[in-house]
Short mmCIF file of C-alpha atoms and ligand atoms in Angstrom, two decimals:
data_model
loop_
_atom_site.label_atom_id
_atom_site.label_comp_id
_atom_site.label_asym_id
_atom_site.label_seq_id
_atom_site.Cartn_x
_atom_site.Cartn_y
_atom_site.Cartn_z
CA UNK R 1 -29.30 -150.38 -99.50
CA UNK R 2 -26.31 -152.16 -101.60
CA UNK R 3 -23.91 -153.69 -99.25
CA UNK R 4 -20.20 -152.61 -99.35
CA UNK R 5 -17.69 -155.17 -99.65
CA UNK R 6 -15.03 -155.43 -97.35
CA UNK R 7 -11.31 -154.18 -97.97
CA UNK R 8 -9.05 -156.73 -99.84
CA UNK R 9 -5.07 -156.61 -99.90
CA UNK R 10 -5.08 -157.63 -103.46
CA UNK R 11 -3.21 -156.29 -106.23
CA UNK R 12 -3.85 -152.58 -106.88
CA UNK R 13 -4.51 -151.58 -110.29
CA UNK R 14 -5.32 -148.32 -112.34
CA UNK R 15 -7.53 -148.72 -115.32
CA UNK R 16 -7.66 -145.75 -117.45
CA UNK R 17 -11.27 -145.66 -119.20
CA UNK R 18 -12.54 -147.14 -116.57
CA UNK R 19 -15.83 -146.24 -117.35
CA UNK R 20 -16.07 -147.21 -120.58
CA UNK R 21 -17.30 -150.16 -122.59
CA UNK R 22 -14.55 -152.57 -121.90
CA UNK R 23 -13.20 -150.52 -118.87
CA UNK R 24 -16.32 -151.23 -116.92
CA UNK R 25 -16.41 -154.78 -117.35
CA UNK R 26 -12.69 -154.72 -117.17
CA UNK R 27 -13.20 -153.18 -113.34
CA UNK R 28 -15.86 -155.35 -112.62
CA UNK R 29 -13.78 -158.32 -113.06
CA UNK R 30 -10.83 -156.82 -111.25
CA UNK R 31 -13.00 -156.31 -108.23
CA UNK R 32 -14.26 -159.93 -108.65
CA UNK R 33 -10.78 -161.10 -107.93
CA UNK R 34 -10.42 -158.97 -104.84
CA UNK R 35 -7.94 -156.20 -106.66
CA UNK R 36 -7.86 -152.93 -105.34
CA UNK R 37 -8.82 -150.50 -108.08
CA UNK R 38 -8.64 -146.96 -109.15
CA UNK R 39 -10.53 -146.52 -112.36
CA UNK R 40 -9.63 -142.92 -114.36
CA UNK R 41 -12.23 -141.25 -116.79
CA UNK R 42 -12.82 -138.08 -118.34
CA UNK R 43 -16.40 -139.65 -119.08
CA UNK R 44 -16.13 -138.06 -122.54
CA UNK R 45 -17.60 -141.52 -124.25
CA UNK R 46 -18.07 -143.71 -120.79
CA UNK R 47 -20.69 -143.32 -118.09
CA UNK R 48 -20.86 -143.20 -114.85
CA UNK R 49 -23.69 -146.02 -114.93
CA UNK R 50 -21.17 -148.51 -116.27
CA UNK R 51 -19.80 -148.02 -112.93
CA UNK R 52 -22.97 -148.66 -110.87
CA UNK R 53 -21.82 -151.83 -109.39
CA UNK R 54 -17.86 -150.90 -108.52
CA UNK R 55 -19.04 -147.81 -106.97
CA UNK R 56 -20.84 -150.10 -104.30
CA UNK R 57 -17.51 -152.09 -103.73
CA UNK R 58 -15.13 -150.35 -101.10
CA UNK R 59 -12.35 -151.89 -103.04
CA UNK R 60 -12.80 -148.75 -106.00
CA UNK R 61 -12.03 -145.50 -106.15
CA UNK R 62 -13.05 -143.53 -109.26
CA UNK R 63 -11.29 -140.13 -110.52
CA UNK R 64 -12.50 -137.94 -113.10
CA UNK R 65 -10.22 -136.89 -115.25
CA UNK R 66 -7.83 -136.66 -118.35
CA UNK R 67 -5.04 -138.04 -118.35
CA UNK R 68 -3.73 -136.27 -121.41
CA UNK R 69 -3.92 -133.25 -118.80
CA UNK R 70 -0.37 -132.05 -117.29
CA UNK R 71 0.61 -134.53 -114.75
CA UNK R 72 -2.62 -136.17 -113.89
CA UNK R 73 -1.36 -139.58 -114.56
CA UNK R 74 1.78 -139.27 -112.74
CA UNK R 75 -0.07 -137.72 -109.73
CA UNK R 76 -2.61 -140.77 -109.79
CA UNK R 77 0.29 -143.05 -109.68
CA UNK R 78 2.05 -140.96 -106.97
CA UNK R 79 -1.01 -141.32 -104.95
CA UNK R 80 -2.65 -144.48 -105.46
CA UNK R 81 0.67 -146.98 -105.80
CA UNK R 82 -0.66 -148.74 -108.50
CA UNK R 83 1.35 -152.33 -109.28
CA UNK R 84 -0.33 -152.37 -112.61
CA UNK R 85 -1.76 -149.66 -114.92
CA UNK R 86 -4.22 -151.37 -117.61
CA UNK R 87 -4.78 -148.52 -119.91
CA UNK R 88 -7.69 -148.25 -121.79
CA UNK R 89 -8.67 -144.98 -122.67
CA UNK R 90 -8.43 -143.37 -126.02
CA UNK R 91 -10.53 -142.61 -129.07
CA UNK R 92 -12.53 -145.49 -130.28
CA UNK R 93 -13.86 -144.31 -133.39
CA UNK R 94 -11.96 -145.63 -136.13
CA UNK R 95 -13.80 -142.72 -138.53
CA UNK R 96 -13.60 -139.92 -136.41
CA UNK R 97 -9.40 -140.94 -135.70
CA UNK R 98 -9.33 -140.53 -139.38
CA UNK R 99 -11.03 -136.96 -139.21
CA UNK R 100 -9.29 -135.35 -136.20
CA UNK R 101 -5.86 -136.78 -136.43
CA UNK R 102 -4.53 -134.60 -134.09
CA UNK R 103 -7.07 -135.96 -131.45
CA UNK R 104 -6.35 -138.98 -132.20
CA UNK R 105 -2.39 -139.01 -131.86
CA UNK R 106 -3.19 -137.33 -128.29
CA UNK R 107 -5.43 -139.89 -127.18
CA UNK R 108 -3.96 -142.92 -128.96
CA UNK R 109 -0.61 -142.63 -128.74
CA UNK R 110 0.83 -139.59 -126.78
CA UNK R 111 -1.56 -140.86 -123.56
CA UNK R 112 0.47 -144.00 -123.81
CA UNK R 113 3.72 -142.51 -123.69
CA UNK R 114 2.56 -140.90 -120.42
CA UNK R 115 1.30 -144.12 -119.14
CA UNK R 116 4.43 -145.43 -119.62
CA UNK R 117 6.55 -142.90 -118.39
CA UNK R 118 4.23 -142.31 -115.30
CA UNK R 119 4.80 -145.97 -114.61
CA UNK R 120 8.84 -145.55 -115.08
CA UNK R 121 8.76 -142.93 -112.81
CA UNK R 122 6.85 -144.68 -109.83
CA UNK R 123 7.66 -148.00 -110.20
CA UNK R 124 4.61 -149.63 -111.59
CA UNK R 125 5.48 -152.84 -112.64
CA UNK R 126 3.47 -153.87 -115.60
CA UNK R 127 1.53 -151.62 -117.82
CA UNK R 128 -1.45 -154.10 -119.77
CA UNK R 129 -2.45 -151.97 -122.89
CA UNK R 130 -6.31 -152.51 -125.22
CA UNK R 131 -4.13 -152.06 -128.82
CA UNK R 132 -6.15 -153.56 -131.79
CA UNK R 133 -6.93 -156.27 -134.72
CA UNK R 134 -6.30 -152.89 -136.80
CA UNK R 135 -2.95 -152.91 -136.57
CA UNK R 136 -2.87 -156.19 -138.66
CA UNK R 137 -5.16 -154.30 -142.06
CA UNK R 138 -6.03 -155.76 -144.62
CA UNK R 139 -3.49 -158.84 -144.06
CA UNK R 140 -4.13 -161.76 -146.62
CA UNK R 141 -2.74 -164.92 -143.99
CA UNK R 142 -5.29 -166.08 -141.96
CA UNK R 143 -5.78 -166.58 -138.88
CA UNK R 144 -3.31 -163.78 -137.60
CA UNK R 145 -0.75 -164.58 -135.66
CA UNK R 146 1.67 -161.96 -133.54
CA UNK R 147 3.96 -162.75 -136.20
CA UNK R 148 2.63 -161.33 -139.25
CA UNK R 149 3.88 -158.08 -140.30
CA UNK R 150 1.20 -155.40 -138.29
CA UNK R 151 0.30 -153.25 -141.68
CA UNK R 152 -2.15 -150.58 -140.49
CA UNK R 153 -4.41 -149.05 -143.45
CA UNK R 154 -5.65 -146.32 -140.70
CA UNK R 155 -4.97 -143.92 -138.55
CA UNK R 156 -6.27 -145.55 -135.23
CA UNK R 157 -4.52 -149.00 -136.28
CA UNK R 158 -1.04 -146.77 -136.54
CA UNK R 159 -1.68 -145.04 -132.93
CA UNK R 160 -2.12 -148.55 -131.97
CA UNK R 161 0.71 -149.83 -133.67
CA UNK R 162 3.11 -147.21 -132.55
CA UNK R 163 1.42 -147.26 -128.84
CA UNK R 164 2.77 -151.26 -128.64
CA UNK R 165 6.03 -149.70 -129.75
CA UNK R 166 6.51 -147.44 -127.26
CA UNK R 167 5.29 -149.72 -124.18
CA UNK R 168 8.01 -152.35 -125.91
CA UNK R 169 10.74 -150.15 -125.78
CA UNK R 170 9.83 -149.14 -122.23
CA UNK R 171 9.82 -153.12 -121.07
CA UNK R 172 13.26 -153.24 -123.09
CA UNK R 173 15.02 -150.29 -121.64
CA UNK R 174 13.24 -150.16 -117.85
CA UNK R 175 11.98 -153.59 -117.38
CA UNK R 176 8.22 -152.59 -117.89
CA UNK R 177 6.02 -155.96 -117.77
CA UNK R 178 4.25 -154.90 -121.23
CA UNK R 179 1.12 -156.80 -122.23
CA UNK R 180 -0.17 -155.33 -125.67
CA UNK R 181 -3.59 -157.17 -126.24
CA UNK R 182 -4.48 -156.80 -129.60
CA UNK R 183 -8.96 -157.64 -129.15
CA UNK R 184 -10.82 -158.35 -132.45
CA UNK R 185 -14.58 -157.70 -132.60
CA UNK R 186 -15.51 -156.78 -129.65
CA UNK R 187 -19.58 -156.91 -128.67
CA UNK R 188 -21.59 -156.83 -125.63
CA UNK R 189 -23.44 -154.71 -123.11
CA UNK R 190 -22.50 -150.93 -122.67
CA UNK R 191 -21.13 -150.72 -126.22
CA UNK R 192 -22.21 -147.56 -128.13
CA UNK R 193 -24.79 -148.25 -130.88
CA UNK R 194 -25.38 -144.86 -131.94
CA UNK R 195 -22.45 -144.35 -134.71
CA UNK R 196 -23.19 -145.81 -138.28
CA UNK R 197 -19.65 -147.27 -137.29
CA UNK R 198 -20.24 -148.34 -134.12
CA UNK R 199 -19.43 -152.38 -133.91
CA UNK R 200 -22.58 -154.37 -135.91
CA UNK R 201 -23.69 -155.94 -133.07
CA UNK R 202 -24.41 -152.83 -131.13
CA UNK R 203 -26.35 -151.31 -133.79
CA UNK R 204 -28.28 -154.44 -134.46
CA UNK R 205 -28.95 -155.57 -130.98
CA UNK R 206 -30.22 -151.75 -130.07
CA UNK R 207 -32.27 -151.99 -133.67
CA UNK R 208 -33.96 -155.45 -132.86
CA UNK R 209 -34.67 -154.40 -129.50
CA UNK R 210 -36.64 -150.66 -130.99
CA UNK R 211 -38.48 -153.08 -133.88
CA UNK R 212 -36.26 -151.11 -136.44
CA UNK R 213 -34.43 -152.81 -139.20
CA UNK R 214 -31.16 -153.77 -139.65
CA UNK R 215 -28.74 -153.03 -142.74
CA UNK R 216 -26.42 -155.93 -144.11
CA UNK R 217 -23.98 -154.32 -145.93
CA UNK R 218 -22.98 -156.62 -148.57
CA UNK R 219 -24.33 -160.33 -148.76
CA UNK R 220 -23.68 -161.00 -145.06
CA UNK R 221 -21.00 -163.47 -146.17
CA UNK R 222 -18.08 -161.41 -144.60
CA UNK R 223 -16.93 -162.94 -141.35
CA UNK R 224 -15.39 -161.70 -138.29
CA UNK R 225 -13.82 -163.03 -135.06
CA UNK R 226 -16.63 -162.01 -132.62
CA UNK R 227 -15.68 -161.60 -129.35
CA UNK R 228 -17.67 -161.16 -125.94
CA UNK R 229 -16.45 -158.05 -124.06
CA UNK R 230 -17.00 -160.18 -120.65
CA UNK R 231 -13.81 -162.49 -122.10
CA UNK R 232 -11.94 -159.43 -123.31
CA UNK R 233 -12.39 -157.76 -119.54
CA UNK R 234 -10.78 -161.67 -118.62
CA UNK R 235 -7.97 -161.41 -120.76
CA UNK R 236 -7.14 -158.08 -119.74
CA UNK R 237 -7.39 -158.75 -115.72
CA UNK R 238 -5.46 -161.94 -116.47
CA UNK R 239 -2.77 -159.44 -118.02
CA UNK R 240 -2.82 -157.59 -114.63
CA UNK R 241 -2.38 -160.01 -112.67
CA UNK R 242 -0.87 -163.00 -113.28
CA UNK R 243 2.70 -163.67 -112.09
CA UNK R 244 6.03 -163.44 -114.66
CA UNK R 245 4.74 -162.29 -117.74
CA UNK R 246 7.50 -161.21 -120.11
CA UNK R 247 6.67 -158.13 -122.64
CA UNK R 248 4.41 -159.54 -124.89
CA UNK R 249 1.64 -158.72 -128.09
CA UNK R 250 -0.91 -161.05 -127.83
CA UNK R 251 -4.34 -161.11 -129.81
CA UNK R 252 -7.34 -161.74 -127.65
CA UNK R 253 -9.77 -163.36 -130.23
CA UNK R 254 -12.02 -166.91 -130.36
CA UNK R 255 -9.91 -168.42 -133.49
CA UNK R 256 -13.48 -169.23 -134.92
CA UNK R 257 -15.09 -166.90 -138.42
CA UNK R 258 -18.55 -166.41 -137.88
CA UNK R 259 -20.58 -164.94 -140.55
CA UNK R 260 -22.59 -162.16 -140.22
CA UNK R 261 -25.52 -163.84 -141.52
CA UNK R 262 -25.63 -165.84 -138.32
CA UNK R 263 -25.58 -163.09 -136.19
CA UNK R 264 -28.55 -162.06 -137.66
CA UNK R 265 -30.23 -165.51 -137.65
CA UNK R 266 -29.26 -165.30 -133.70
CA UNK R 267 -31.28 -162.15 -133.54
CA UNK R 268 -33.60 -162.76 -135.83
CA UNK R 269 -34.89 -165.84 -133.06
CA UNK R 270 -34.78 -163.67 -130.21
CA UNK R 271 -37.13 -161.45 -131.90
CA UNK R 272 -39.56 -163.29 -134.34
CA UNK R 273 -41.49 -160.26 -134.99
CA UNK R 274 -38.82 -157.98 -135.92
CA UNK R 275 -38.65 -156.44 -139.67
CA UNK R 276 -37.34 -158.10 -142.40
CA UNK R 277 -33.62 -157.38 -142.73
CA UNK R 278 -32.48 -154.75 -145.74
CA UNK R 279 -29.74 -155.28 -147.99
CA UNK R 280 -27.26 -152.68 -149.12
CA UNK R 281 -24.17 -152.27 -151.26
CA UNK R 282 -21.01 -152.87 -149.33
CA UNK R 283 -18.76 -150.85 -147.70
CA UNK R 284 -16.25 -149.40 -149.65
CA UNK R 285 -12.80 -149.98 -148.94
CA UNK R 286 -14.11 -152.81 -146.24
CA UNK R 287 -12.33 -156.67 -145.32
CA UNK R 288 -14.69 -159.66 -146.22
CA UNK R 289 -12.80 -161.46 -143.91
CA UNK R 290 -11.09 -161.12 -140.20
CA UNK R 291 -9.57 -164.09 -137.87
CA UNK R 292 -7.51 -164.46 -135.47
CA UNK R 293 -5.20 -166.85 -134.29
CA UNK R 294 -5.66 -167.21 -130.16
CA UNK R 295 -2.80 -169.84 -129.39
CA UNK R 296 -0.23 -167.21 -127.53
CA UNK R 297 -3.05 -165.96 -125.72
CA UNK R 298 -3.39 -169.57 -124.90
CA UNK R 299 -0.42 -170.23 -124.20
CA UNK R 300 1.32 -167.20 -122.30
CA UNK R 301 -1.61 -165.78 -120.66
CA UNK R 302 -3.88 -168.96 -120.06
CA UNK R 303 -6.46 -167.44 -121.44
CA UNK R 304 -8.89 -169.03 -124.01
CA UNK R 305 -12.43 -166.98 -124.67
CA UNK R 306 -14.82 -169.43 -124.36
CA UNK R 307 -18.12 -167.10 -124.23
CA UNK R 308 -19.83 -169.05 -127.55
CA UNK R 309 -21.34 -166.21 -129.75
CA UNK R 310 -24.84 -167.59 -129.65
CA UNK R 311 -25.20 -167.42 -126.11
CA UNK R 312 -22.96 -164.19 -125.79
CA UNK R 313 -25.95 -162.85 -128.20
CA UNK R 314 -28.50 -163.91 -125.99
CA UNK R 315 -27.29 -162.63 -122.56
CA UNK R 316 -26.49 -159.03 -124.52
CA UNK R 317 -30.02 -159.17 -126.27
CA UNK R 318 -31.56 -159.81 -122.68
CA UNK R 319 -29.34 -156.99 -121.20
CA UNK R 320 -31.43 -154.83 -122.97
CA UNK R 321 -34.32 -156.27 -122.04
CA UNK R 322 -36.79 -157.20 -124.79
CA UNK R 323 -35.82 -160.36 -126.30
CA UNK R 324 -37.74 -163.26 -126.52
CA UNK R 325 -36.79 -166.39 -124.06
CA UNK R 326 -33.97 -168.39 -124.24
CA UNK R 327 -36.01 -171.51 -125.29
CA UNK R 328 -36.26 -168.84 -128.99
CA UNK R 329 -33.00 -169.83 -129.63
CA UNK R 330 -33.04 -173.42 -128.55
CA UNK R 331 -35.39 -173.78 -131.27
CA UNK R 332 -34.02 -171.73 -133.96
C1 UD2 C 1 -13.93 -152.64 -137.10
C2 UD2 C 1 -13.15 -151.38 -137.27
C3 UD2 C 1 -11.81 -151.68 -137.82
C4 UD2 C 1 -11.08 -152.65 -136.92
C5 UD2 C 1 -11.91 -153.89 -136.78
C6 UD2 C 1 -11.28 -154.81 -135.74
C7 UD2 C 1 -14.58 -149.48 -137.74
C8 UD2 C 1 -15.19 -148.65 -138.80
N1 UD2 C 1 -13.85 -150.49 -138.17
O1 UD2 C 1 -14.29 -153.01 -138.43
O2 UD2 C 1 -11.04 -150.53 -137.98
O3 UD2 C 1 -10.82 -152.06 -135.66
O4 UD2 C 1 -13.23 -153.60 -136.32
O5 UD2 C 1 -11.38 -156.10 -136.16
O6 UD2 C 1 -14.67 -149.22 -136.55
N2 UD2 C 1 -22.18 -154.02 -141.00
C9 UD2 C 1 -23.47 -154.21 -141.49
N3 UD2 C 1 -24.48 -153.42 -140.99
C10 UD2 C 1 -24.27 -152.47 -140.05
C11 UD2 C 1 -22.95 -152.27 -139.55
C12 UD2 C 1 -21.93 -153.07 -140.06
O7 UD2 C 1 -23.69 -155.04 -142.37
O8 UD2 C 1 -25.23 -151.80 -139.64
C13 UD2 C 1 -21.11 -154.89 -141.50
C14 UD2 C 1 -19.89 -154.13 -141.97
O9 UD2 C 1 -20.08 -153.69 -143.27
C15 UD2 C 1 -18.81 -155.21 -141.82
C16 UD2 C 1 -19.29 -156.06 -140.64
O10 UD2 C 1 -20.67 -155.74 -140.46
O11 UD2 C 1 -18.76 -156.00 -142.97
C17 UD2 C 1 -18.56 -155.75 -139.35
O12 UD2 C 1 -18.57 -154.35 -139.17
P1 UD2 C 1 -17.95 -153.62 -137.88
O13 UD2 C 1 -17.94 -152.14 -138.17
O14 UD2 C 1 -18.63 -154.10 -136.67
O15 UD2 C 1 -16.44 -154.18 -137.75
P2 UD2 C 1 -15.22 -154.22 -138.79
O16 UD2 C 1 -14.50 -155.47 -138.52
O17 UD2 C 1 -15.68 -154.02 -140.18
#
C-alpha cells in the first residue's frame, strides 16, 4: 500500500494537461515542493499513468475534462482557488495543427483566452503558459534571445505566438503575473514516440529499446537545443511559484547545440547490439540549426537547466528499461 502524504498549505496551483508529457512531470515537481494541486485533462493525448505517483499524494486532485468546454475552466477556478494556473494543454502536433486548423486555434489559442479570462474573473494571480521555440522559425541570429522578432513559419508557432499576446495584454490591462516559457527540444520519459513527428528522441529511444532502426534524416549534422523535460517541469514550477515576477517571455533552453549524431552515439552505447543506423534524404522545408539563448531564464527566473544530455539520455533509455549499464556510456 503507497502511503499518502500529508496535507501542505502551500501554494495552490491548476495545471491544465496535467496528465500529459510535461504536465506530469510538471505536477510531480509541484507536489515535491509541497503545492497544492489540481491537475485538468481531457486525457485525449495524456494518461492517467503519468499520474500514478500524484494520485498517491493527498496534496492532488485530478479532473477530467476540457477546458475548451462552456465554463469548465471558470468553474475549476471558482472551486479550487487556484493562486496560479500553469496551462499546458493544447495540441502538440506541429503536423496535425497544420491539418486541422480549426482544432488547433481552439486548443492553442482560444483555451488561452479562457485561461486568462477565468483567471481575471477569480483573481488568480499569475497564469505560467508552455508557448514554444516555434514562434522564433526559421530565425538566422543565433542563439535566440526574447528579443528577436518571433517569425512563426506554422500554424502551432502562430497559436503560440498569439497565445503570449493575449496573456501580455491581460498582465498589461489586469495585472496578470504572465510567464510565457518559450521550451526548445523537449525529450524524456512519457513523451509520445509513435508520430513520424514525434520529437527524435522519443522515436529513437522507443526504436533502440524494440532492436529497430533508427532514421537520420539528413547527415545528422543539424543541431538542436535538447532539453530534459525534468528541467522544463523546473522552470515551469519555478514560474508558479516564485515571488514578484513581472510579465515576462522567457525561453527555457540549455544555450548548448548538440548534434544529432551524438544523440545517436549516446544510444548507440547503451545498446551495442542495436542495428546499424539508416540514412535518408532530409526533411523538406526543415532548420539545420536551433539554439537558444538561456540568460533571462537565468536571470529573472533563476533557473539554469543543468540536466547534461548524456546523462538525461541515459536515465530516459533506462526508464524504458532495456539499456545497457551506465558503465556503457562511461566507456563510449
Ligand atoms: C520540432 C517541431 C518544430 C518546433 C521545434 C522546437 C515538429 C514537426 N517540429 O522540430 O515545429 O516546435 O521542434 O524547437 O514537431 N529526425 C531524424 N529522424 C527521426 C526524426 C527526426 O533524423 O526519426 C531529425 C529531424 O529531421 C530533425 C531533427 O531530427 O532534423 C530534430 O527533429 P524533431 O522533429 O525532434 O524536432 P525539430 O526541431 O525539427
Amino acid at each position: 500500500m503507497i502511503a499518502r502524504t500529508k496535507p501542505t498549505n502551500g501554494p495552490r496551483i491548476l495545471v491544465t494537461g496535467a496528465a500529459g508529457f510535461i504536465g506530469s512531470h510538471t505536477t510531480d515537481q509541484l507536489l515535491g515542493l509541497g503545492c497544492r494541486v489540481m491537475g485538468v485533462d481531457d486525457l485525449s493525448t495524456g494518461h492517467l499513468m503519468n499520474l500514478r505517483s500524484a494520485t498517491a499524494n493527498s496534496n492532488f486532485r485530478f479532473v477530467r475534462a476540457d477546458i475548451t468546454g462552456p465554463n469548465v475552466i471558470e468553474e475549476l477556478c471558482a472551486g479550487f482557488r487556484p493562486d496560479a494556473i500553469v496551462h499546458l494543454a493544447g495540441l502538440v502536433s506541429v503536423v496535425r495543427a497544420q491539418e486541422e486548423p480549426n482544432l488547433n486555434y481552439r486548443l492553442n489559442l482560444h483555451a488561452t483566452h479562457l485561461v486568462a479570462e477565468a483567471a481575471r474573473l477569480h483573481g488568480v494571480r499569475r497564469a505560467v503558459f508552455a508557448s514554444s521555440a516555434a514562434i522564433y522559425g526559421d530565425h538566422p541570429d543565433l542563439p535566440l534571445t526574447e528579443s528577436a522578432l518571433p517569425q512563426p513559419i506554422s500554424l502551432y508557432g502562430m497559436a503560440k505566438r498569439a497565445s503570449e499576446e493575449v496573456l501580455m495584454g491581460y498582465g498589461a490591462s489586469f495585472g496578470l503575473e504572465t510567464v510565457c516559457l518559450r521550451y526548445f527540444n523537449v525529450y524524456g520519459p512519457r513523451q509520445d514516440p509513435k508520430s513520424p513527428y514525434s520529437g527524435v528522441i522519443s522515436i529513437f529511444a522507443e526504436r533502440f529499446a524494440a532492436g529497430n532502426p533508427v532514421t537520420i534524416f539528413g547527415d545528422g549534422s543539424q543541431t538542436r537545443d535538447f532539453v530534459a523535460v525534468e528541467d522544463i517541469a523546473r522552470a515551469n514550477a519555478l514560474a508558479a511559484t516564485r515571488p514578484g515576477l513581472s510579465p515576462m517571455v522567457c525561453n527555457v533552453c540549455t544555450g548548448r547545440p548538440r548534434r544529432l549524431l551524438t544523440v545517436l552515439d549516446v544510444f548507440r552505447s547503451l545498446h551495442p547490439d542495436a542495428p546499424a543506423p539508416q540514412f535518408a534524404p532530409a526533411r523538406p522545408g526543415e532548420i539545420q540549426h536551433s539554439l537558444g539563448n538561456p540568460e533571462r531564464a537565468a536571470d529573472r527566473l533563476g533557473f539554469v537547466a543543468n540536466t547534461e544530455l548524456e546523462s538525461g539520455l541515459r536515465a530516459f533509455a533506462q526508464s524504458l528499461g532495456t539499456a545497457n549499464s551506465p558503465q556503457a556510456l562511461a566507456t563510449a
